[in-house]
Coordinates of N, CA, C and O in Angstrom, one line a residue:
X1 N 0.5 7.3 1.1 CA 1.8 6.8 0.8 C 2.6 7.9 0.1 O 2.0 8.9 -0.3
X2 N 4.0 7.9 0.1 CA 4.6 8.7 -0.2 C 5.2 9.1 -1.7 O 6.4 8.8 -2.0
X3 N 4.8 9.4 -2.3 CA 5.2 10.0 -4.0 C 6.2 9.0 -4.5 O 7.2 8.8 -3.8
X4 N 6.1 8.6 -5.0 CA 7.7 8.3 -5.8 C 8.3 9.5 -6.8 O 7.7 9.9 -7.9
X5 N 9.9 10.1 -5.9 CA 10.1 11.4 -6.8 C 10.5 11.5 -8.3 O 11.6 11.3 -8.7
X6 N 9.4 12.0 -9.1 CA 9.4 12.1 -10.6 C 8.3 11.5 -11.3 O 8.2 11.5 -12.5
X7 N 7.5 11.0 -10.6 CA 6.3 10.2 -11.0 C 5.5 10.0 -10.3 O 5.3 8.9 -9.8
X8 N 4.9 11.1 -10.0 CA 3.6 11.2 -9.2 C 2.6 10.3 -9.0 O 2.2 10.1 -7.9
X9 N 2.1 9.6 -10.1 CA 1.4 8.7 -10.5 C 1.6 7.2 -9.5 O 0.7 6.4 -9.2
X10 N 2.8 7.2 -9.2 CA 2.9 5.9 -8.6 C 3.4 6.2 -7.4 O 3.9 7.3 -7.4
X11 N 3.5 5.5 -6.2 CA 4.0 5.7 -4.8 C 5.0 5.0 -4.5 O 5.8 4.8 -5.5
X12 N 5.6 4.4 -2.8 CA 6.1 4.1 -2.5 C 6.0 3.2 -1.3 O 6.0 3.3 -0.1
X13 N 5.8 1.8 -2.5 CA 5.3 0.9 -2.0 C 5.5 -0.3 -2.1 O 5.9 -0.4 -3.3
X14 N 5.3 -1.4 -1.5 CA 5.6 -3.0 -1.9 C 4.2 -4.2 -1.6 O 3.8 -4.1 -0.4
X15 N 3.6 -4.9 -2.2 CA 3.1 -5.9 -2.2 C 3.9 -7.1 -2.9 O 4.3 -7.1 -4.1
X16 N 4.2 -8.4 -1.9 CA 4.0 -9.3 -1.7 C 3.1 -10.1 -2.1 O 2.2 -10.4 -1.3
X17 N 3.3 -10.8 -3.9 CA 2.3 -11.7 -4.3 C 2.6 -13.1 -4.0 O 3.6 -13.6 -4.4
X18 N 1.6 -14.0 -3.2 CA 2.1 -15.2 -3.1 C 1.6 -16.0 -5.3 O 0.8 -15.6 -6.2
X19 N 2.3 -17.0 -5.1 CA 1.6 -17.7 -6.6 C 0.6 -18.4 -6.9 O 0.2 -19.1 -5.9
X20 N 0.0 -18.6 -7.9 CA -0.9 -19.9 -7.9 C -2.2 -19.3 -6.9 O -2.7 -19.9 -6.0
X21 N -2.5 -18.2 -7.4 CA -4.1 -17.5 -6.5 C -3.8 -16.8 -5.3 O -4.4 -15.8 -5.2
X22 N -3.1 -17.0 -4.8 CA -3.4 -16.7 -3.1 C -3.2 -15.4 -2.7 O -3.6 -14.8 -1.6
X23 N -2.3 -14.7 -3.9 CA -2.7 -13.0 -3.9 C -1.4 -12.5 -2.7 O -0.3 -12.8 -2.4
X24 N -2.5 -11.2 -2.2 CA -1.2 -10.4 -1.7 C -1.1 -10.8 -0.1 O -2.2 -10.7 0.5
X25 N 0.1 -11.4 0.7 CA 0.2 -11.9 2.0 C 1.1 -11.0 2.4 O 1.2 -11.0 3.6
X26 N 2.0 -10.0 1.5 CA 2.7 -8.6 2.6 C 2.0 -7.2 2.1 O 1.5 -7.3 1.0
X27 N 1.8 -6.4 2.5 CA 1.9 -4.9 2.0 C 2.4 -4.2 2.5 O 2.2 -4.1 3.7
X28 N 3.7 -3.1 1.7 CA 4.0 -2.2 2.7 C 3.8 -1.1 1.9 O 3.2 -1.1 0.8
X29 N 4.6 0.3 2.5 CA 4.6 1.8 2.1 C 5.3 2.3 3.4 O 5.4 2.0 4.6
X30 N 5.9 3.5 2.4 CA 6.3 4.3 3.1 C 5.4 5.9 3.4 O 5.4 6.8 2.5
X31 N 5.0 6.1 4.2 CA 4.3 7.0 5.0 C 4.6 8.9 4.5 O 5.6 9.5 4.8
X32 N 3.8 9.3 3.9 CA 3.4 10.6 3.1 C 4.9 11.4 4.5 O 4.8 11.2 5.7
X33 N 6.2 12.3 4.0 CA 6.6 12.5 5.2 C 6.5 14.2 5.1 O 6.8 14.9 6.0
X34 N 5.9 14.9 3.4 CA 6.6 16.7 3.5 C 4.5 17.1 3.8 O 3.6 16.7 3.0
X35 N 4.5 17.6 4.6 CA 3.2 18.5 5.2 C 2.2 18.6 4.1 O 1.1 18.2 4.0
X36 N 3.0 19.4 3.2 CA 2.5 20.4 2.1 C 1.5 18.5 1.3 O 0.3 18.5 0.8
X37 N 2.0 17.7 1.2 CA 1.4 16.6 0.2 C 0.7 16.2 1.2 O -0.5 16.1 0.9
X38 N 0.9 15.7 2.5 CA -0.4 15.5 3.3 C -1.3 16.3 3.2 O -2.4 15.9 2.7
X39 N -1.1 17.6 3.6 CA -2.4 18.3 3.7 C -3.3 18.2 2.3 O -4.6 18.2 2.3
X40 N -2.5 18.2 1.3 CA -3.0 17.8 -0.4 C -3.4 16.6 -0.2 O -4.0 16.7 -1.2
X41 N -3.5 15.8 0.1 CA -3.8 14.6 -0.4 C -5.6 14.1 0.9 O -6.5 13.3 0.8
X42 N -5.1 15.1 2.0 CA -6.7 15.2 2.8 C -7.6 16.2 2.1 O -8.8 15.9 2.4
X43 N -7.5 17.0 1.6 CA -8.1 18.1 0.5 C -9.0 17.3 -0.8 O -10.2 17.3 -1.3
X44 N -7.7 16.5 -1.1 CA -7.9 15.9 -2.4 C -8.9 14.8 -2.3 O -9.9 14.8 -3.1
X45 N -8.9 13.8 -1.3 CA -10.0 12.8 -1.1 C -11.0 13.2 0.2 O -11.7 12.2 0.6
X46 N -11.2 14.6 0.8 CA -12.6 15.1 0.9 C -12.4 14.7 2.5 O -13.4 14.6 3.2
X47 N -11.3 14.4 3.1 CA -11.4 14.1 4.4 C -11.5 15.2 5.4 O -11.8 16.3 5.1
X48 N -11.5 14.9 6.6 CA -11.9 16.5 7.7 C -10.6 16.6 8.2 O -10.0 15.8 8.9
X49 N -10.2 17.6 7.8 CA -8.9 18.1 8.2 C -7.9 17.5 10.1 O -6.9 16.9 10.5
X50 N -9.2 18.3 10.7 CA -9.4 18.1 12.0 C -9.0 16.5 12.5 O -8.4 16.3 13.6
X51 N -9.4 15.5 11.8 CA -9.0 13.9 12.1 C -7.4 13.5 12.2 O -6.9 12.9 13.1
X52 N -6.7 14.2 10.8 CA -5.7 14.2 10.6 C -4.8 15.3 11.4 O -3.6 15.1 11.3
X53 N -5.0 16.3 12.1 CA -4.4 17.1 12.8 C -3.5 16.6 13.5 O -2.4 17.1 13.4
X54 N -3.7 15.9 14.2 CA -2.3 15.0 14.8 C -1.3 14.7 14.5 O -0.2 14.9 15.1
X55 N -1.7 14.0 13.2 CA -0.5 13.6 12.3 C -0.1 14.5 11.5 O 0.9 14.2 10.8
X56 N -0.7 15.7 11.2 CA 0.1 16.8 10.4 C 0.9 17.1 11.6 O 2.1 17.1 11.4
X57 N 0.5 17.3 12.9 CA 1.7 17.6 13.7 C 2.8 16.6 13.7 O 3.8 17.1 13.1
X58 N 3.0 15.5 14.1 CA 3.9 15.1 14.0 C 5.1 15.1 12.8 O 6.3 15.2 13.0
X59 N 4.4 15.0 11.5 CA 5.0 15.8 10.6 C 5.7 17.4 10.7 O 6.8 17.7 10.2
X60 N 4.9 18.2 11.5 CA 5.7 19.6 11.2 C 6.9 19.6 12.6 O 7.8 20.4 12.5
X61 N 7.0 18.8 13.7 CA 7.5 18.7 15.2 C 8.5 18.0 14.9 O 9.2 18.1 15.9
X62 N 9.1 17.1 13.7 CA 9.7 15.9 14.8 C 9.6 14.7 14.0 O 10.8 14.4 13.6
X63 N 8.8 14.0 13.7 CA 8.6 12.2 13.0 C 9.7 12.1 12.0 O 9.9 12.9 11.1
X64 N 10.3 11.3 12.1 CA 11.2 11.2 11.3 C 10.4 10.3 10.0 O 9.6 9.5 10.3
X65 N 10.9 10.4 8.4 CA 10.2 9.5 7.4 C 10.1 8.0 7.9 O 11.0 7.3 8.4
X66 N 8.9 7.7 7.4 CA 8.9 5.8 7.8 C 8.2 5.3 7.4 O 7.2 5.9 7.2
X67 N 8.2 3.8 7.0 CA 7.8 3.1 6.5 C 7.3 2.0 7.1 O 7.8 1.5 8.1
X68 N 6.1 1.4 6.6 CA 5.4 0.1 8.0 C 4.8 -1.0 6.7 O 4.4 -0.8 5.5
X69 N 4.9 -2.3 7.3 CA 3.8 -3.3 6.4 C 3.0 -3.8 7.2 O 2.9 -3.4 8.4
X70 N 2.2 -5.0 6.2 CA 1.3 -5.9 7.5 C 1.2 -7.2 6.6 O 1.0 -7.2 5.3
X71 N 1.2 -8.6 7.4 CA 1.4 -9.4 6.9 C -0.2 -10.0 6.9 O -1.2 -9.5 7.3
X72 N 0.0 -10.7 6.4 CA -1.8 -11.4 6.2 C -1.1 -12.8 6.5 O -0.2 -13.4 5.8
X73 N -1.6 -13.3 7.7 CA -0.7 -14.2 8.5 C -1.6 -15.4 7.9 O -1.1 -16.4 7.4
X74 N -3.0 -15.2 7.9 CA -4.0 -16.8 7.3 C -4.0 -17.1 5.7 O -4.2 -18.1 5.1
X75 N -3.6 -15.9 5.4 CA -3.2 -16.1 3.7 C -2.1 -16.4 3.6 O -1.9 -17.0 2.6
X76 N -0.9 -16.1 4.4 CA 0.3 -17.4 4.3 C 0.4 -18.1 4.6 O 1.0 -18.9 4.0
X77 N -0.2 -18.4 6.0 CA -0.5 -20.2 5.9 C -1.6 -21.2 5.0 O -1.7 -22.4 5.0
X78 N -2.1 -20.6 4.5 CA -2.7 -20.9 3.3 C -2.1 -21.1 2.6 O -2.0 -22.3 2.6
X79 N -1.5 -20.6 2.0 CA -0.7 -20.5 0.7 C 0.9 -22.0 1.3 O 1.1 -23.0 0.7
X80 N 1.4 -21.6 2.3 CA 2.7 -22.3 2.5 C 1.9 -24.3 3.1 O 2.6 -25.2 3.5
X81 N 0.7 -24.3 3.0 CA 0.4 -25.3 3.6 C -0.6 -26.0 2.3 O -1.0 -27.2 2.2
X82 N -1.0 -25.0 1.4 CA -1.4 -24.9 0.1 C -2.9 -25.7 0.2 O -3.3 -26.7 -0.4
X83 N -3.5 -24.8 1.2 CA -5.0 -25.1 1.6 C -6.1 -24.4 0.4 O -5.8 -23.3 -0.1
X84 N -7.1 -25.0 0.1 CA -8.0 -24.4 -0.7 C -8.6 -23.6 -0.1 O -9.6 -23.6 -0.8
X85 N -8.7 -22.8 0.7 CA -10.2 -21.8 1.2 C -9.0 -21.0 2.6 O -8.1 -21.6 3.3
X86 N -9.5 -19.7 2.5 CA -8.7 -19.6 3.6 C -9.0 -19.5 5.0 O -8.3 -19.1 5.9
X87 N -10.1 -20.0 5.1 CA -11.1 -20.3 6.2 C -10.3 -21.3 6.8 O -9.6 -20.9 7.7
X88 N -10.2 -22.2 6.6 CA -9.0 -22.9 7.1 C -8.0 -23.1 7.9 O -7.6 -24.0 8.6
X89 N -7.7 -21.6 7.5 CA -6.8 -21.7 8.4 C -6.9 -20.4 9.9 O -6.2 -19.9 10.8
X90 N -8.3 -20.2 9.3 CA -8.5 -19.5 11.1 C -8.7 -20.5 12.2 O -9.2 -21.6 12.2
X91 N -8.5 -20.1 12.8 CA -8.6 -20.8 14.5 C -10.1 -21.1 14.4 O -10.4 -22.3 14.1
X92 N -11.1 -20.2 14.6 CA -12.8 -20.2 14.5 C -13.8 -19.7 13.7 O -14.8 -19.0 14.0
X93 N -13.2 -20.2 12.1 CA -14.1 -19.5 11.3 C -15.6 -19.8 11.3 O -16.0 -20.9 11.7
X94 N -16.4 -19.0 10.8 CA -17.5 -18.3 10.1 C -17.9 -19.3 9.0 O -17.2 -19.2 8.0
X95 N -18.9 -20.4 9.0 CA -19.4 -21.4 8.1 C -20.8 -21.4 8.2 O -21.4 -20.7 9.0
X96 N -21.2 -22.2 7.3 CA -23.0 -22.1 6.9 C -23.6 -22.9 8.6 O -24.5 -22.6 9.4
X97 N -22.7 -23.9 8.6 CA -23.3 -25.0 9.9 C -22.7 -24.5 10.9 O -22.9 -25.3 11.9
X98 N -21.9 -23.4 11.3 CA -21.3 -22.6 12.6 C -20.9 -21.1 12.4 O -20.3 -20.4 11.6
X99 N -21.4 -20.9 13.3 CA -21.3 -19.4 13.4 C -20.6 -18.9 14.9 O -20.1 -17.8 14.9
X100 N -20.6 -19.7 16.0 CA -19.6 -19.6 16.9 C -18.9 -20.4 17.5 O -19.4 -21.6 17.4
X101 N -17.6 -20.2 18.2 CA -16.3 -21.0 18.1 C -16.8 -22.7 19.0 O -16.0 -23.6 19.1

């Protein structure tokens, strides 16, 4: 994720807490966009350079800065339908007495 400028320490980012337990149902961030802190931050957590090569290109070519979320679609209908378990609300979950749909 991308620095927040002046405070390293924290990024640039959003979670989405629903209330009452059900925790985080958005997450977003905006996407590491200057080379020099990508390349730092694959150094920094020990990754293989070579994986990320791609996306350092697109970084040095062209990508314009951007930002993406993802919603946790069974933990909001959980939460907006205000179900105990979130098993529930999958189509074919995973239980002690079933294991397929």
């Amino acid at each position: 994720m991308e620095p927040t400028p002046g405070r390293p320490e924290t990024c640039e980012s959003v979670d989405l807490l629903a209330p009452e337990g059900y925790g985080e149902i958005i997450g977003g961030g905006q996407r590491m966009s200057r080379v020099e802190d990508l390349e730092n931050a694959i150094r920094k957590h020990d990754l293989p350079r070579e994986a990320y090569a791609w996306y350092i290109d697109l970084r040095k070519y062209g990508s314009t800065p951007h930002s993406g979320f993802g919603l946790g679609v069974e933990r909001t209908v959980s939460w907006i339908c205000g179900l105990e378990h979130i098993r529930e609300t999958i189509p074919f979950p995973r239980m002690l007495n079933r294991l397929y749909p």
